[in-house]
Amino acid sequence: MSRLVDYGRYIDLISMDKYFHNIAIALHVRESDDGHLFTLHTYSRVPGAEDRVKGVAAFMVALGGMEPVAGAPGAVRFPCGELHERGIKRMFNEVVMLDPATPLTPKPLSVQEAKAGRTITVDCEQVTDGGWTYLVNAQGSPEGLARRVATITGGLLKLGDMQPVAGTEDRARFSCGHDHRALVGLLLPRALNVRAVIAAEEAEQKRGVLLAPSAQETPSV
Ligand SMILES: [Zn+2]
């Protein structure tokens, strides 16, 4: 159990990795002089399991905008050093679901809603206080467009632990003000249907609590 302490506080678990022998991968966080450090870890002894964990960390760097941690394979940090707990959990869950052959490039800040014939895009703007703001746009039939933009913005706020921009319904920002556009690109397709995401998270959480002893000892907040 002493090893568990070294990784820091348990915050999330993928109980079955469908791309690698259904192994469990845990996400821990600890604070350091360099901000919050997240460590991906598996107890699986299946050959190649550690490489799979490193591959997931590489996805978090390339598609989530995280930074690798020198000398700590499988560890990542936000460039701002913040916790962004909801965002990191969502990112972790998203990249584990990607085919390992997926190219290591960020997702576009644009997504199609084919049925409604809409294109949703996010613009990144650096506002006067130096912080980055993300502006949601929709193109398509004007009917219900503003409401759809407000709903998707609300989705980003929920999924990424982002903050609303006062007086607007189409803007969101991170508390740190940093540029986390790669994370926004990962969240955007999910922001189209937040209810489904939250229902899936709750189901996974229940499964995780049953499987992870560490989850019972240090429940995530
Ligand atoms: Zn940040």
Short mmCIF file of N, CA and C in Angstrom, two decimals, residues 62-201:
data_model
loop_
_atom_site.label_atom_id
_atom_site.label_comp_id
_atom_site.label_asym_id
_atom_site.label_seq_id
_atom_site.Cartn_x
_atom_site.Cartn_y
_atom_site.Cartn_z
N ALA A 62 -0.77 14.80 -26.18
CA ALA A 62 -0.99 15.23 -27.57
C ALA A 62 -2.41 15.75 -27.80
N LEU A 63 -3.40 15.09 -27.21
CA LEU A 63 -4.79 15.46 -27.47
C LEU A 63 -5.40 16.29 -26.35
N GLY A 64 -4.78 16.28 -25.18
CA GLY A 64 -5.36 17.00 -24.05
C GLY A 64 -4.56 18.24 -23.66
N GLY A 65 -3.42 18.44 -24.33
CA GLY A 65 -2.62 19.63 -24.04
C GLY A 65 -1.86 19.55 -22.72
N MET A 66 -1.65 18.32 -22.21
CA MET A 66 -0.89 18.17 -20.98
C MET A 66 0.60 18.21 -21.28
N GLU A 67 1.40 18.35 -20.22
CA GLU A 67 2.86 18.29 -20.37
C GLU A 67 3.35 17.01 -19.71
N PRO A 68 4.33 16.34 -20.34
CA PRO A 68 4.92 15.19 -19.65
C PRO A 68 5.72 15.67 -18.44
N VAL A 69 5.93 14.78 -17.48
CA VAL A 69 6.71 15.13 -16.30
C VAL A 69 8.07 14.45 -16.43
N ALA A 70 9.14 15.24 -16.42
CA ALA A 70 10.48 14.70 -16.63
C ALA A 70 10.80 13.63 -15.59
N GLY A 71 11.28 12.51 -16.06
CA GLY A 71 11.71 11.43 -15.16
C GLY A 71 10.57 10.63 -14.57
N ALA A 72 9.33 10.91 -14.99
CA ALA A 72 8.19 10.17 -14.43
C ALA A 72 7.30 9.69 -15.57
N PRO A 73 7.65 8.54 -16.19
CA PRO A 73 6.82 8.03 -17.28
C PRO A 73 5.40 7.75 -16.77
N GLY A 74 4.42 8.10 -17.55
CA GLY A 74 3.03 7.88 -17.10
C GLY A 74 2.50 9.03 -16.27
N ALA A 75 3.31 10.09 -16.08
CA ALA A 75 2.84 11.24 -15.31
C ALA A 75 2.71 12.45 -16.23
N VAL A 76 1.68 13.26 -15.97
CA VAL A 76 1.43 14.46 -16.77
C VAL A 76 1.00 15.60 -15.85
N ARG A 77 1.10 16.83 -16.36
CA ARG A 77 0.63 17.99 -15.63
C ARG A 77 0.01 18.99 -16.61
N PHE A 78 -0.92 19.80 -16.09
CA PHE A 78 -1.40 20.90 -16.92
C PHE A 78 -0.29 21.94 -16.99
N PRO A 79 -0.17 22.64 -18.13
CA PRO A 79 0.87 23.68 -18.23
C PRO A 79 0.73 24.72 -17.12
N CYS A 80 -0.49 24.93 -16.62
CA CYS A 80 -0.72 25.93 -15.56
C CYS A 80 -0.46 25.35 -14.18
N GLY A 81 -0.32 24.03 -14.07
CA GLY A 81 -0.08 23.40 -12.77
C GLY A 81 -1.33 23.21 -11.92
N GLU A 82 -2.49 23.63 -12.45
CA GLU A 82 -3.74 23.53 -11.67
C GLU A 82 -4.24 22.09 -11.61
N LEU A 83 -5.27 21.91 -10.76
CA LEU A 83 -5.87 20.58 -10.61
C LEU A 83 -6.89 20.31 -11.74
N HIS A 84 -7.78 21.23 -12.01
CA HIS A 84 -8.85 21.06 -13.01
C HIS A 84 -9.40 19.63 -12.96
N GLU A 85 -9.89 19.25 -11.79
CA GLU A 85 -10.20 17.83 -11.55
C GLU A 85 -11.23 17.26 -12.51
N ARG A 86 -12.29 18.02 -12.72
CA ARG A 86 -13.33 17.52 -13.62
C ARG A 86 -12.77 17.37 -15.05
N GLY A 87 -11.98 18.33 -15.46
CA GLY A 87 -11.40 18.31 -16.81
C GLY A 87 -10.44 17.15 -17.00
N ILE A 88 -9.60 16.90 -15.99
CA ILE A 88 -8.61 15.83 -16.14
C ILE A 88 -9.30 14.46 -16.16
N LYS A 89 -10.35 14.32 -15.35
CA LYS A 89 -11.08 13.05 -15.33
C LYS A 89 -11.73 12.80 -16.69
N ARG A 90 -12.34 13.83 -17.23
CA ARG A 90 -13.00 13.70 -18.52
C ARG A 90 -11.97 13.36 -19.61
N MET A 91 -10.83 14.06 -19.57
CA MET A 91 -9.77 13.81 -20.54
C MET A 91 -9.29 12.36 -20.46
N PHE A 92 -9.06 11.90 -19.26
CA PHE A 92 -8.61 10.53 -19.00
C PHE A 92 -9.60 9.54 -19.62
N ASN A 93 -10.89 9.74 -19.34
CA ASN A 93 -11.92 8.85 -19.86
C ASN A 93 -12.00 8.90 -21.39
N GLU A 94 -11.81 10.08 -21.95
CA GLU A 94 -11.90 10.22 -23.41
C GLU A 94 -10.75 9.51 -24.11
N VAL A 95 -9.52 9.71 -23.63
CA VAL A 95 -8.38 9.17 -24.38
C VAL A 95 -8.27 7.65 -24.24
N VAL A 96 -8.75 7.11 -23.12
CA VAL A 96 -8.72 5.65 -22.97
C VAL A 96 -9.66 4.99 -23.98
N MET A 97 -10.68 5.72 -24.39
CA MET A 97 -11.66 5.17 -25.34
C MET A 97 -11.20 5.29 -26.79
N LEU A 98 -10.05 5.93 -27.01
CA LEU A 98 -9.56 6.10 -28.38
C LEU A 98 -8.78 4.88 -28.83
N ASP A 99 -8.99 4.50 -30.08
CA ASP A 99 -8.19 3.45 -30.68
C ASP A 99 -6.71 3.83 -30.52
N PRO A 100 -5.88 2.93 -30.02
CA PRO A 100 -4.46 3.27 -29.82
C PRO A 100 -3.76 3.72 -31.10
N ALA A 101 -4.34 3.42 -32.26
CA ALA A 101 -3.73 3.85 -33.52
C ALA A 101 -4.10 5.29 -33.89
N THR A 102 -4.94 5.94 -33.07
CA THR A 102 -5.35 7.32 -33.34
C THR A 102 -4.12 8.23 -33.42
N PRO A 103 -4.06 9.10 -34.45
CA PRO A 103 -2.90 9.99 -34.56
C PRO A 103 -2.77 10.90 -33.33
N LEU A 104 -1.53 11.23 -32.99
CA LEU A 104 -1.27 12.07 -31.82
C LEU A 104 -1.39 13.55 -32.19
N THR A 105 -2.58 13.94 -32.60
CA THR A 105 -2.82 15.35 -32.93
C THR A 105 -4.10 15.81 -32.23
N PRO A 106 -4.15 17.08 -31.84
CA PRO A 106 -5.34 17.57 -31.12
C PRO A 106 -6.60 17.48 -31.97
N LYS A 107 -7.74 17.35 -31.31
CA LYS A 107 -9.04 17.33 -32.00
C LYS A 107 -9.35 18.74 -32.50
N PRO A 108 -10.07 18.82 -33.62
CA PRO A 108 -10.43 20.16 -34.12
C PRO A 108 -11.45 20.84 -33.20
N LEU A 109 -11.44 22.15 -33.22
CA LEU A 109 -12.40 22.91 -32.41
C LEU A 109 -13.67 23.14 -33.23
N SER A 110 -14.13 22.08 -33.84
CA SER A 110 -15.27 22.17 -34.74
C SER A 110 -15.92 20.80 -34.81
N VAL A 111 -17.24 20.77 -34.80
CA VAL A 111 -17.92 19.48 -34.84
C VAL A 111 -19.25 19.65 -35.58
N GLN A 112 -19.65 18.61 -36.30
CA GLN A 112 -20.89 18.67 -37.08
C GLN A 112 -22.02 18.05 -36.28
N GLU A 113 -23.18 18.70 -36.34
CA GLU A 113 -24.40 18.05 -35.86
C GLU A 113 -25.18 17.72 -37.12
N ALA A 114 -24.93 16.51 -37.64
CA ALA A 114 -25.40 16.17 -38.98
C ALA A 114 -26.92 16.24 -39.09
N LYS A 115 -27.61 15.69 -38.10
CA LYS A 115 -29.07 15.59 -38.19
C LYS A 115 -29.70 16.99 -38.28
N ALA A 116 -29.17 17.91 -37.47
CA ALA A 116 -29.72 19.27 -37.44
C ALA A 116 -29.09 20.15 -38.52
N GLY A 117 -28.09 19.63 -39.21
CA GLY A 117 -27.42 20.42 -40.25
C GLY A 117 -26.66 21.62 -39.69
N ARG A 118 -26.11 21.43 -38.50
CA ARG A 118 -25.39 22.54 -37.87
C ARG A 118 -23.90 22.23 -37.78
N THR A 119 -23.11 23.29 -37.81
CA THR A 119 -21.68 23.17 -37.51
C THR A 119 -21.41 23.99 -36.26
N ILE A 120 -20.80 23.36 -35.28
CA ILE A 120 -20.46 24.05 -34.04
C ILE A 120 -18.96 24.27 -34.03
N THR A 121 -18.54 25.49 -33.79
CA THR A 121 -17.10 25.78 -33.70
C THR A 121 -16.82 26.55 -32.42
N VAL A 122 -15.59 26.47 -31.98
CA VAL A 122 -15.17 27.23 -30.80
C VAL A 122 -13.99 28.12 -31.21
N ASP A 123 -14.12 29.40 -30.93
CA ASP A 123 -13.01 30.34 -31.16
C ASP A 123 -12.31 30.62 -29.83
N CYS A 124 -10.99 30.74 -29.90
CA CYS A 124 -10.22 31.06 -28.70
C CYS A 124 -9.83 32.53 -28.77
N GLU A 125 -10.13 33.25 -27.71
CA GLU A 125 -9.80 34.68 -27.70
C GLU A 125 -9.03 34.99 -26.44
N GLN A 126 -7.97 35.78 -26.59
CA GLN A 126 -7.25 36.20 -25.40
C GLN A 126 -7.78 37.58 -25.02
N VAL A 127 -8.47 37.65 -23.89
CA VAL A 127 -9.11 38.91 -23.51
C VAL A 127 -8.11 39.80 -22.77
N THR A 128 -8.53 41.04 -22.49
CA THR A 128 -7.57 42.05 -22.05
C THR A 128 -6.82 41.69 -20.77
N ASP A 129 -7.44 40.91 -19.87
CA ASP A 129 -6.72 40.56 -18.64
C ASP A 129 -5.70 39.45 -18.88
N GLY A 130 -5.55 39.03 -20.15
CA GLY A 130 -4.55 38.02 -20.48
C GLY A 130 -5.08 36.61 -20.47
N GLY A 131 -6.31 36.43 -19.96
CA GLY A 131 -6.85 35.07 -19.90
C GLY A 131 -7.51 34.66 -21.21
N TRP A 132 -7.55 33.35 -21.45
CA TRP A 132 -8.17 32.84 -22.66
C TRP A 132 -9.65 32.57 -22.45
N THR A 133 -10.44 32.95 -23.43
CA THR A 133 -11.88 32.71 -23.40
C THR A 133 -12.25 31.90 -24.63
N TYR A 134 -13.21 31.01 -24.47
CA TYR A 134 -13.65 30.13 -25.56
C TYR A 134 -15.07 30.52 -25.93
N LEU A 135 -15.23 30.83 -27.20
CA LEU A 135 -16.49 31.38 -27.70
C LEU A 135 -17.15 30.35 -28.63
N VAL A 136 -18.35 29.92 -28.25
CA VAL A 136 -19.06 28.89 -29.03
C VAL A 136 -19.89 29.55 -30.13
N ASN A 137 -19.75 29.05 -31.34
CA ASN A 137 -20.54 29.53 -32.48
C ASN A 137 -21.29 28.36 -33.10
N ALA A 138 -22.44 28.66 -33.70
CA ALA A 138 -23.16 27.63 -34.45
C ALA A 138 -23.56 28.21 -35.79
N GLN A 139 -23.41 27.39 -36.82
CA GLN A 139 -23.86 27.81 -38.15
C GLN A 139 -24.89 26.80 -38.64
N GLY A 140 -25.94 27.31 -39.26
CA GLY A 140 -26.99 26.44 -39.76
C GLY A 140 -28.29 27.20 -39.76
N SER A 141 -29.38 26.47 -39.83
CA SER A 141 -30.69 27.11 -39.81
C SER A 141 -30.83 27.95 -38.54
N PRO A 142 -31.27 29.22 -38.66
CA PRO A 142 -31.26 30.12 -37.51
C PRO A 142 -32.20 29.70 -36.37
N GLU A 143 -33.15 28.84 -36.67
CA GLU A 143 -34.13 28.48 -35.64
C GLU A 143 -33.46 27.74 -34.46
N GLY A 144 -33.62 28.30 -33.28
CA GLY A 144 -33.09 27.65 -32.07
C GLY A 144 -31.58 27.68 -31.95
N LEU A 145 -30.92 28.45 -32.81
CA LEU A 145 -29.46 28.43 -32.85
C LEU A 145 -28.84 28.99 -31.56
N ALA A 146 -29.39 30.12 -31.09
CA ALA A 146 -28.84 30.75 -29.89
C ALA A 146 -29.01 29.84 -28.68
N ARG A 147 -30.17 29.17 -28.62
CA ARG A 147 -30.41 28.27 -27.49
C ARG A 147 -29.45 27.08 -27.53
N ARG A 148 -29.20 26.59 -28.74
CA ARG A 148 -28.28 25.46 -28.90
C ARG A 148 -26.87 25.86 -28.45
N VAL A 149 -26.46 27.07 -28.83
CA VAL A 149 -25.14 27.57 -28.42
C VAL A 149 -25.06 27.65 -26.90
N ALA A 150 -26.13 28.15 -26.26
CA ALA A 150 -26.14 28.27 -24.80
C ALA A 150 -26.06 26.90 -24.14
N THR A 151 -26.75 25.91 -24.73
CA THR A 151 -26.74 24.55 -24.16
C THR A 151 -25.34 23.94 -24.28
N ILE A 152 -24.70 24.11 -25.43
CA ILE A 152 -23.36 23.53 -25.63
C ILE A 152 -22.34 24.25 -24.74
N THR A 153 -22.49 25.56 -24.60
CA THR A 153 -21.60 26.29 -23.69
C THR A 153 -21.78 25.75 -22.27
N GLY A 154 -23.04 25.53 -21.88
CA GLY A 154 -23.32 24.94 -20.57
C GLY A 154 -22.67 23.57 -20.42
N GLY A 155 -22.64 22.81 -21.52
CA GLY A 155 -22.00 21.50 -21.51
C GLY A 155 -20.51 21.61 -21.24
N LEU A 156 -19.87 22.58 -21.89
CA LEU A 156 -18.42 22.79 -21.66
C LEU A 156 -18.18 23.20 -20.21
N LEU A 157 -19.05 24.07 -19.67
CA LEU A 157 -18.88 24.52 -18.28
C LEU A 157 -18.90 23.32 -17.34
N LYS A 158 -19.86 22.43 -17.58
CA LYS A 158 -20.01 21.26 -16.70
C LYS A 158 -18.84 20.28 -16.87
N LEU A 159 -18.54 19.93 -18.11
CA LEU A 159 -17.56 18.87 -18.36
C LEU A 159 -16.14 19.29 -18.03
N GLY A 160 -15.86 20.57 -18.22
CA GLY A 160 -14.48 21.02 -18.05
C GLY A 160 -14.26 21.81 -16.78
N ASP A 161 -15.30 21.90 -15.93
CA ASP A 161 -15.16 22.73 -14.72
C ASP A 161 -14.77 24.15 -15.13
N MET A 162 -15.38 24.61 -16.23
CA MET A 162 -15.05 25.94 -16.72
C MET A 162 -15.97 26.96 -16.05
N GLN A 163 -15.68 28.22 -16.28
CA GLN A 163 -16.46 29.28 -15.66
C GLN A 163 -17.20 30.06 -16.73
N PRO A 164 -18.44 30.49 -16.41
CA PRO A 164 -19.15 31.32 -17.38
C PRO A 164 -18.53 32.71 -17.44
N VAL A 165 -18.74 33.39 -18.53
CA VAL A 165 -18.30 34.78 -18.64
C VAL A 165 -19.55 35.64 -18.45
N ALA A 166 -19.54 36.49 -17.43
CA ALA A 166 -20.73 37.23 -17.01
C ALA A 166 -21.38 37.95 -18.19
N GLY A 167 -22.70 37.84 -18.24
CA GLY A 167 -23.44 38.56 -19.27
C GLY A 167 -23.46 37.87 -20.62
N THR A 168 -22.89 36.66 -20.71
CA THR A 168 -22.89 35.94 -21.99
C THR A 168 -23.43 34.52 -21.78
N GLU A 169 -23.89 33.95 -22.87
CA GLU A 169 -24.33 32.54 -22.82
C GLU A 169 -23.55 31.71 -23.82
N ASP A 170 -22.51 32.31 -24.39
CA ASP A 170 -21.77 31.60 -25.44
C ASP A 170 -20.26 31.57 -25.15
N ARG A 171 -19.88 31.92 -23.93
CA ARG A 171 -18.45 31.97 -23.60
C ARG A 171 -18.15 31.22 -22.32
N ALA A 172 -16.97 30.62 -22.29
CA ALA A 172 -16.51 29.92 -21.10
C ALA A 172 -15.01 30.11 -20.98
N ARG A 173 -14.52 30.03 -19.75
CA ARG A 173 -13.08 30.13 -19.54
C ARG A 173 -12.68 29.22 -18.39
N PHE A 174 -11.40 28.93 -18.29
CA PHE A 174 -10.90 28.16 -17.15
C PHE A 174 -10.50 29.13 -16.05
N SER A 175 -10.59 28.66 -14.80
CA SER A 175 -10.29 29.53 -13.66
C SER A 175 -8.88 30.10 -13.74
N CYS A 176 -7.95 29.36 -14.34
CA CYS A 176 -6.55 29.79 -14.41
C CYS A 176 -6.31 30.79 -15.53
N GLY A 177 -7.24 30.85 -16.49
CA GLY A 177 -7.08 31.74 -17.64
C GLY A 177 -6.12 31.22 -18.70
N HIS A 178 -5.54 30.03 -18.48
CA HIS A 178 -4.56 29.50 -19.44
C HIS A 178 -5.22 29.00 -20.72
N ASP A 179 -4.38 28.75 -21.69
CA ASP A 179 -4.83 28.22 -22.97
C ASP A 179 -4.93 26.70 -22.88
N HIS A 180 -6.17 26.21 -22.73
CA HIS A 180 -6.39 24.76 -22.69
C HIS A 180 -7.26 24.34 -23.87
N ARG A 181 -6.94 24.88 -25.05
CA ARG A 181 -7.82 24.64 -26.21
C ARG A 181 -7.86 23.18 -26.61
N ALA A 182 -6.76 22.45 -26.39
CA ALA A 182 -6.77 21.02 -26.75
C ALA A 182 -7.82 20.29 -25.92
N LEU A 183 -7.90 20.62 -24.64
CA LEU A 183 -8.91 20.01 -23.77
C LEU A 183 -10.31 20.39 -24.24
N VAL A 184 -10.49 21.65 -24.64
CA VAL A 184 -11.80 22.09 -25.14
C VAL A 184 -12.18 21.28 -26.39
N GLY A 185 -11.20 21.00 -27.25
CA GLY A 185 -11.46 20.20 -28.44
C GLY A 185 -11.89 18.78 -28.10
N LEU A 186 -11.34 18.23 -27.02
CA LEU A 186 -11.74 16.89 -26.57
C LEU A 186 -13.15 16.91 -25.99
N LEU A 187 -13.45 17.99 -25.27
CA LEU A 187 -14.75 18.08 -24.58
C LEU A 187 -15.89 18.40 -25.54
N LEU A 188 -15.58 19.13 -26.62
CA LEU A 188 -16.64 19.67 -27.48
C LEU A 188 -17.64 18.61 -27.98
N PRO A 189 -17.19 17.48 -28.54
CA PRO A 189 -18.19 16.50 -29.01
C PRO A 189 -19.09 16.00 -27.88
N ARG A 190 -18.53 15.92 -26.68
CA ARG A 190 -19.30 15.46 -25.51
C ARG A 190 -20.26 16.52 -25.01
N ALA A 191 -19.88 17.78 -25.21
CA ALA A 191 -20.72 18.89 -24.74
C ALA A 191 -22.05 18.94 -25.51
N LEU A 192 -22.10 18.23 -26.66
CA LEU A 192 -23.34 18.21 -27.44
C LEU A 192 -24.42 17.39 -26.73
N ASN A 193 -24.00 16.46 -25.87
CA ASN A 193 -24.97 15.62 -25.16
C ASN A 193 -24.46 15.30 -23.77
N VAL A 194 -24.50 16.30 -22.92
CA VAL A 194 -23.92 16.19 -21.59
C VAL A 194 -24.65 15.16 -20.73
N ARG A 195 -25.97 15.08 -20.90
CA ARG A 195 -26.71 14.14 -20.05
C ARG A 195 -26.22 12.72 -20.23
N ALA A 196 -25.94 12.33 -21.48
CA ALA A 196 -25.46 10.97 -21.75
C ALA A 196 -24.10 10.75 -21.10
N VAL A 197 -23.26 11.80 -21.13
CA VAL A 197 -21.93 11.68 -20.54
C VAL A 197 -22.04 11.48 -19.03
N ILE A 198 -22.90 12.26 -18.40
CA ILE A 198 -23.02 12.18 -16.94
C ILE A 198 -23.60 10.83 -16.52
N ALA A 199 -24.57 10.32 -17.27
CA ALA A 199 -25.15 9.01 -16.96
C ALA A 199 -24.08 7.92 -17.08
N ALA A 200 -23.24 7.99 -18.12
CA ALA A 200 -22.18 6.99 -18.31
C ALA A 200 -21.14 7.10 -17.20
N GLU A 201 -20.83 8.33 -16.79
CA GLU A 201 -19.85 8.53 -15.71
C GLU A 201 -20.35 7.92 -14.41
#
